[in-house]
Backbone as JSON, one array per atom type, in Angstrom:
{
  "sequence": "XXXXXXXXXXXXXXXXXXXXXXXXXXXXXXXXXXXXXXXXXXXXXXXXXXXXXXXXXXXXXXXXXXXXXXXXXXXXXXXXXXXXXXXXXXXXXXXXXXXXXXXXXXXXXXXXXXXXXXXXXXXXXXXXXXXXXXXX",
  "N": [[26.16, 13.76, 0.2], [28.39, 12.78, 0.86], [27.01, 10.48, 2.92], [27.11, 9.1, 0.89], [29.39, 8.24, 0.07], [29.99, 7.31, 2.4], [28.78, 5.15, 2.02], [30.27, 3.49, -0.04], [32.52, 3.3, 0.74], [31.71, 1.65, 2.54], [30.08, -1.01, 0.74], [32.74, -1.87, 0.28], [33.72, -2.2, 2.05], [33.66, -4.12, 2.21], [32.42, -6.52, -0.08], [34.75, -7.16, -0.44], [36.05, -8.53, 1.07], [33.89, -10.31, 1.03], [34.37, -11.26, -1.59], [36.68, -12.84, -0.32], [36.54, -14.42, 1.7], [35.05, -15.94, -0.23], [37.24, -17.2, -1.9], [38.63, -18.08, -0.4], [36.77, -20.58, 0.53], [37.47, -21.83, -2.16], [40.19, -22.26, -2.49], [40.3, -24.18, 0.16], [38.71, -26.31, -0.93], [38.85, -29.94, -1.64], [39.7, -30.11, -5.79], [40.14, -32.57, -7.73], [41.63, -34.16, -9.94], [40.98, -35.85, -12.97], [42.91, -37.68, -15.18], [44.68, -38.33, -18.45], [47.35, -39.2, -18.62], [50.61, -41.22, -16.64], [51.1, -41.62, -13.98], [54.04, -41.04, -12.79], [54.03, -38.92, -15.31], [52.71, -37.21, -14.36], [53.37, -35.71, -12.04], [55.56, -34.94, -12.79], [54.57, -32.57, -14.11], [52.98, -31.29, -12.42], [55.66, -30.51, -10.66], [56.69, -28.61, -12.37], [54.69, -26.83, -12.41], [55.23, -25.12, -10.34], [58.55, -24.59, -11.03], [60.77, -21.66, -12.5], [60.5, -18.68, -12.07], [58.11, -18.59, -10.25], [59.7, -20.02, -8.47], [60.94, -18.95, -6.61], [58.33, -17.88, -4.74], [57.87, -20.02, -3.8], [58.31, -23.49, -1.69], [59.42, -26.08, -1.18], [57.84, -28.9, 1.27], [56.85, -30.89, 4.35], [54.09, -32.97, 4.53], [50.59, -34.03, 4.0], [50.36, -35.15, 1.5], [52.14, -36.24, -1.7], [53.27, -34.72, -3.16], [54.86, -31.76, -1.77], [53.58, -28.5, -1.59], [54.69, -25.46, -0.03], [54.01, -22.23, 0.82], [55.64, -18.73, 0.61], [55.7, -16.26, 3.0], [54.42, -14.31, 5.43], [54.12, -15.37, 8.47], [54.45, -18.19, 8.12], [52.85, -18.24, 5.41], [50.66, -20.17, 2.75], [49.5, -23.68, 3.14], [49.93, -26.08, 0.22], [48.91, -29.22, -0.93], [49.63, -32.32, -3.15], [47.84, -34.86, -4.18], [48.51, -38.0, -5.27], [47.52, -39.7, -7.65], [47.38, -43.86, -9.42], [45.13, -44.71, -11.9], [42.57, -47.72, -11.55], [41.96, -48.15, -15.47], [44.13, -47.2, -15.98], [46.06, -43.75, -15.99], [45.44, -41.34, -14.63], [44.91, -39.76, -11.35], [44.76, -36.78, -9.74], [44.85, -34.71, -6.61], [43.65, -32.15, -5.04], [45.11, -29.98, -2.78], [44.66, -26.94, 0.14], [46.37, -27.73, 2.85], [47.29, -26.58, 5.21], [47.27, -23.29, 6.7], [46.84, -20.43, 7.24], [45.23, -18.69, 9.55], [42.18, -15.4, 9.71], [40.46, -13.68, 11.41], [38.25, -15.98, 11.63], [37.43, -16.84, 9.28], [38.83, -16.2, 7.07], [41.74, -16.8, 5.14], [45.15, -16.77, 4.94], [46.78, -16.41, 1.34], [44.61, -17.64, -0.21], [44.34, -16.67, -2.98], [46.5, -17.22, -4.57], [46.44, -20.37, -3.67], [44.41, -21.08, -5.1], [45.01, -20.63, -7.87], [47.45, -21.47, -8.55], [46.11, -24.23, -8.58], [44.51, -23.98, -10.87], [45.83, -23.9, -13.14], [47.53, -26.34, -12.79], [45.31, -27.72, -13.3], [44.8, -27.02, -15.63], [47.21, -27.13, -17.12], [47.07, -30.34, -17.02], [45.3, -31.81, -18.23], [45.01, -30.45, -20.96], [44.92, -30.98, -24.44], [47.16, -31.36, -25.61], [47.95, -33.45, -24.1], [46.78, -36.16, -24.23], [46.02, -38.99, -25.1], [46.25, -40.12, -27.54], [48.33, -37.75, -28.32], [50.28, -38.06, -27.38]],
  "CA": [[27.2, 13.24, -0.42], [28.95, 12.17, 2.35], [26.66, 9.27, 3.26], [27.38, 8.11, 0.15], [30.74, 7.74, -0.46], [30.93, 6.07, 2.99], [27.35, 3.98, 1.84], [30.49, 2.86, -1.3], [33.05, 2.39, 1.44], [31.51, 0.31, 3.57], [29.95, -1.58, 0.5], [33.7, -2.27, -0.17], [35.32, -3.28, 2.62], [32.08, -6.08, 2.47], [32.4, -6.57, -1.7], [36.21, -7.05, -0.59], [35.73, -9.85, 2.48], [33.56, -11.78, 0.81], [35.31, -12.36, -2.09], [37.92, -13.14, 0.11], [35.89, -15.68, 1.44], [34.6, -17.19, -1.23], [38.68, -17.38, -2.11], [39.4, -19.41, 0.83], [36.23, -22.04, 0.29], [37.99, -22.85, -3.2], [41.62, -22.61, -1.64], [40.49, -24.95, 1.18], [38.18, -27.34, -1.69], [39.69, -30.39, -2.25], [39.97, -29.96, -7.05], [39.73, -33.37, -8.84], [40.89, -33.7, -11.61], [41.53, -37.25, -14.03], [44.34, -37.58, -16.93], [45.29, -40.24, -18.98], [48.4, -39.54, -18.24], [51.39, -41.49, -15.88], [51.95, -40.78, -12.3], [55.68, -39.97, -13.37], [54.07, -37.49, -16.48], [51.69, -36.19, -13.67], [54.36, -35.99, -10.96], [56.78, -33.73, -13.06], [53.95, -32.18, -14.58], [52.56, -30.3, -11.47], [56.76, -29.87, -10.37], [57.52, -27.94, -13.31], [54.37, -26.47, -12.22], [55.93, -25.17, -9.05], [59.82, -24.42, -11.66], [61.45, -20.45, -13.17], [60.56, -16.91, -11.26], [56.96, -18.24, -9.59], [60.16, -21.44, -7.5], [60.5, -17.7, -5.78], [57.66, -18.45, -4.23], [56.81, -21.41, -2.63], [58.74, -24.19, -1.27], [59.13, -28.32, -0.74], [57.73, -28.51, 2.68], [56.42, -32.05, 4.57], [52.8, -32.74, 4.66], [49.85, -35.77, 4.08], [50.46, -35.1, 0.52], [52.71, -36.86, -2.49], [53.66, -33.25, -3.85], [53.44, -30.82, -0.49], [54.22, -26.45, -1.26], [54.3, -24.43, 0.91], [54.05, -21.0, -0.03], [56.27, -18.58, 1.77], [55.42, -15.6, 3.68], [54.18, -13.85, 6.46], [53.37, -16.58, 8.73], [54.22, -19.52, 7.23], [52.55, -18.87, 4.71], [50.26, -21.73, 3.26], [50.0, -25.35, 1.96], [49.5, -27.14, -0.89], [49.53, -30.5, -0.85], [48.7, -32.9, -3.66], [48.27, -36.28, -3.84], [48.9, -38.53, -7.44], [46.41, -42.28, -8.0], [46.95, -44.69, -10.86], [43.73, -45.33, -12.03], [42.9, -48.8, -12.36], [41.83, -48.38, -15.84], [45.16, -46.4, -17.33], [45.98, -42.76, -15.77], [45.65, -41.47, -13.04], [44.24, -39.2, -10.09], [45.2, -35.85, -9.21], [43.8, -33.66, -5.98], [44.82, -31.06, -4.23], [44.12, -28.97, -1.64], [45.13, -26.23, 1.56], [46.63, -29.0, 4.37], [47.99, -25.35, 6.63], [47.07, -22.53, 6.6], [46.9, -19.54, 8.42], [43.23, -17.76, 9.5], [42.8, -14.79, 10.34], [38.86, -13.87, 11.72], [38.38, -16.55, 12.07], [36.54, -17.14, 8.34], [40.03, -15.62, 5.99], [42.44, -17.21, 4.86], [46.63, -15.87, 3.99], [47.14, -16.92, 0.17], [44.04, -18.63, -1.16], [44.26, -16.81, -4.34], [47.59, -18.1, -4.73], [46.48, -21.91, -4.3], [43.39, -21.27, -6.3], [45.88, -20.0, -8.82], [48.41, -23.16, -9.03], [45.5, -25.15, -8.85], [43.82, -23.55, -11.59], [47.51, -23.43, -13.68], [48.26, -28.13, -12.48], [44.39, -28.69, -14.06], [44.67, -26.98, -17.06], [48.36, -28.17, -18.37], [46.59, -31.96, -16.84], [43.76, -31.2, -18.89], [45.54, -29.29, -22.4], [44.93, -31.62, -25.09], [49.08, -32.08, -26.21], [48.05, -34.94, -23.42], [45.7, -36.66, -24.45], [46.69, -40.25, -25.48], [47.04, -39.79, -28.98], [49.11, -37.09, -28.73], [51.4, -39.5, -26.29]],
  "C": [[27.96, 12.32, 0.29], [28.76, 11.01, 2.62], [26.57, 8.75, 1.87], [28.18, 7.76, -0.11], [31.23, 6.79, 1.75], [29.62, 4.91, 3.17], [29.19, 3.32, 0.57], [31.43, 2.47, -0.18], [32.6, 1.04, 1.45], [31.1, -1.25, 2.66], [31.61, -1.87, 0.28], [34.36, -2.69, 0.09], [34.22, -4.52, 2.19], [32.08, -6.63, 1.57], [33.72, -7.35, -1.43], [36.76, -8.47, 0.47], [35.25, -11.03, 1.72], [33.9, -11.92, -0.33], [36.45, -12.94, -1.79], [37.19, -14.4, 0.75], [35.84, -16.72, 1.01], [36.3, -17.69, -1.93], [38.75, -18.24, -1.28], [38.14, -20.28, 0.8], [37.17, -22.15, -0.45], [39.55, -23.45, -2.98], [41.47, -24.14, -0.89], [39.14, -26.58, 0.6], [39.27, -28.26, -2.01], [39.4, -30.49, -4.22], [40.1, -31.61, -6.46], [40.37, -33.8, -9.88], [41.93, -34.56, -12.65], [42.04, -36.71, -15.17], [44.2, -38.61, -17.12], [46.88, -40.77, -19.32], [49.46, -40.25, -16.85], [51.23, -40.93, -14.49], [53.07, -40.43, -12.28], [55.14, -38.71, -13.7], [52.88, -36.44, -15.5], [52.62, -35.38, -12.76], [55.1, -34.54, -11.57], [56.16, -32.46, -13.46], [53.4, -30.55, -13.07], [54.49, -30.09, -9.79], [57.08, -29.41, -11.25], [56.02, -26.55, -12.93], [54.91, -24.66, -11.04], [57.7, -24.43, -9.62], [59.61, -22.35, -11.75], [61.11, -19.21, -11.96], [59.3, -17.64, -10.23], [58.13, -19.88, -8.54], [60.09, -20.86, -6.29], [59.67, -17.77, -4.45], [57.28, -19.22, -3.06], [58.48, -22.22, -2.83], [59.16, -25.48, -0.83], [58.91, -27.93, 1.08], [57.26, -30.59, 2.98], [55.44, -31.56, 4.83], [52.58, -33.77, 4.47], [50.13, -36.01, 1.88], [51.43, -36.34, -0.62], [53.83, -35.21, -2.9], [52.93, -32.15, -1.66], [54.44, -29.16, -0.42], [54.34, -26.12, -0.41], [54.82, -22.95, 0.73], [54.96, -19.82, 1.04], [56.07, -16.66, 1.79], [55.34, -15.5, 5.04], [53.83, -14.62, 7.47], [52.78, -17.59, 8.46], [53.34, -19.97, 6.14], [51.35, -19.97, 4.35], [50.38, -22.83, 2.52], [50.21, -25.71, 0.32], [50.06, -28.23, -1.3], [48.83, -31.07, -1.64], [49.02, -33.96, -3.9], [47.91, -36.81, -5.47], [48.32, -39.77, -7.25], [47.03, -42.44, -9.61], [45.05, -44.6, -10.88], [43.68, -46.27, -12.93], [42.59, -48.76, -13.49], [42.67, -47.95, -16.64], [44.46, -44.63, -16.0], [45.72, -42.47, -14.69], [44.26, -40.09, -12.87], [44.4, -38.22, -9.65], [44.48, -35.33, -8.2], [44.52, -33.1, -5.33], [44.14, -29.86, -4.05], [45.13, -28.66, -0.74], [45.35, -27.06, 2.02], [46.74, -27.75, 4.81], [47.61, -24.49, 6.19], [46.9, -22.04, 7.62], [45.98, -18.33, 8.49], [43.45, -16.55, 9.99], [40.92, -13.97, 10.65], [38.25, -14.49, 11.55], [37.37, -17.46, 9.92], [38.42, -16.98, 6.95], [41.58, -16.57, 6.34], [44.1, -16.7, 4.15], [46.6, -17.11, 2.21], [46.55, -17.75, -0.48], [44.65, -18.13, -2.4], [45.34, -17.63, -4.7], [47.49, -19.48, -5.12], [45.64, -21.99, -5.29], [43.94, -21.51, -7.56], [46.65, -21.04, -9.85], [47.57, -24.08, -9.51], [45.17, -25.5, -11.4], [45.13, -23.96, -12.72], [48.0, -25.98, -14.04], [47.13, -28.67, -13.63], [44.77, -28.35, -15.44], [45.9, -27.67, -17.76], [48.07, -30.3, -17.72], [45.81, -32.03, -18.38], [43.4, -31.48, -20.42], [45.44, -30.63, -22.95], [46.75, -32.44, -25.74], [48.95, -33.56, -25.22], [47.56, -35.7, -23.37], [46.35, -38.68, -25.08], [47.11, -40.19, -26.62], [47.8, -38.61, -29.15], [50.66, -37.91, -27.73], [52.39, -40.45, -27.31]]
}
């Protein structure tokens, strides 16, 4: 019976590490979203994604993107950078990625899941039906 509990414990730890590794890879990847909204509208939508109660956890910082937000946290947190470029046919292309990180164990990034959730929230807002050209 003790062997079973040891196995479950080790399997649980390995599972958490694998999950964190996957979250880290997603946070470091560049997420690209194309939208019919103008760059000014997109910048407003992105800034709104960091307002309200969530604003306590994020602060504006410098970085390689046109909008750079740093997650407040231990040892400096993680910086999420967002670039907004106009598309030739109208609309915008948005690129989001983690530009500054604190790495643990050589592979895990602090707050990677938080960046992934912000990326998903921004992508949902930019691709929502309310932003389609007919609705504007």
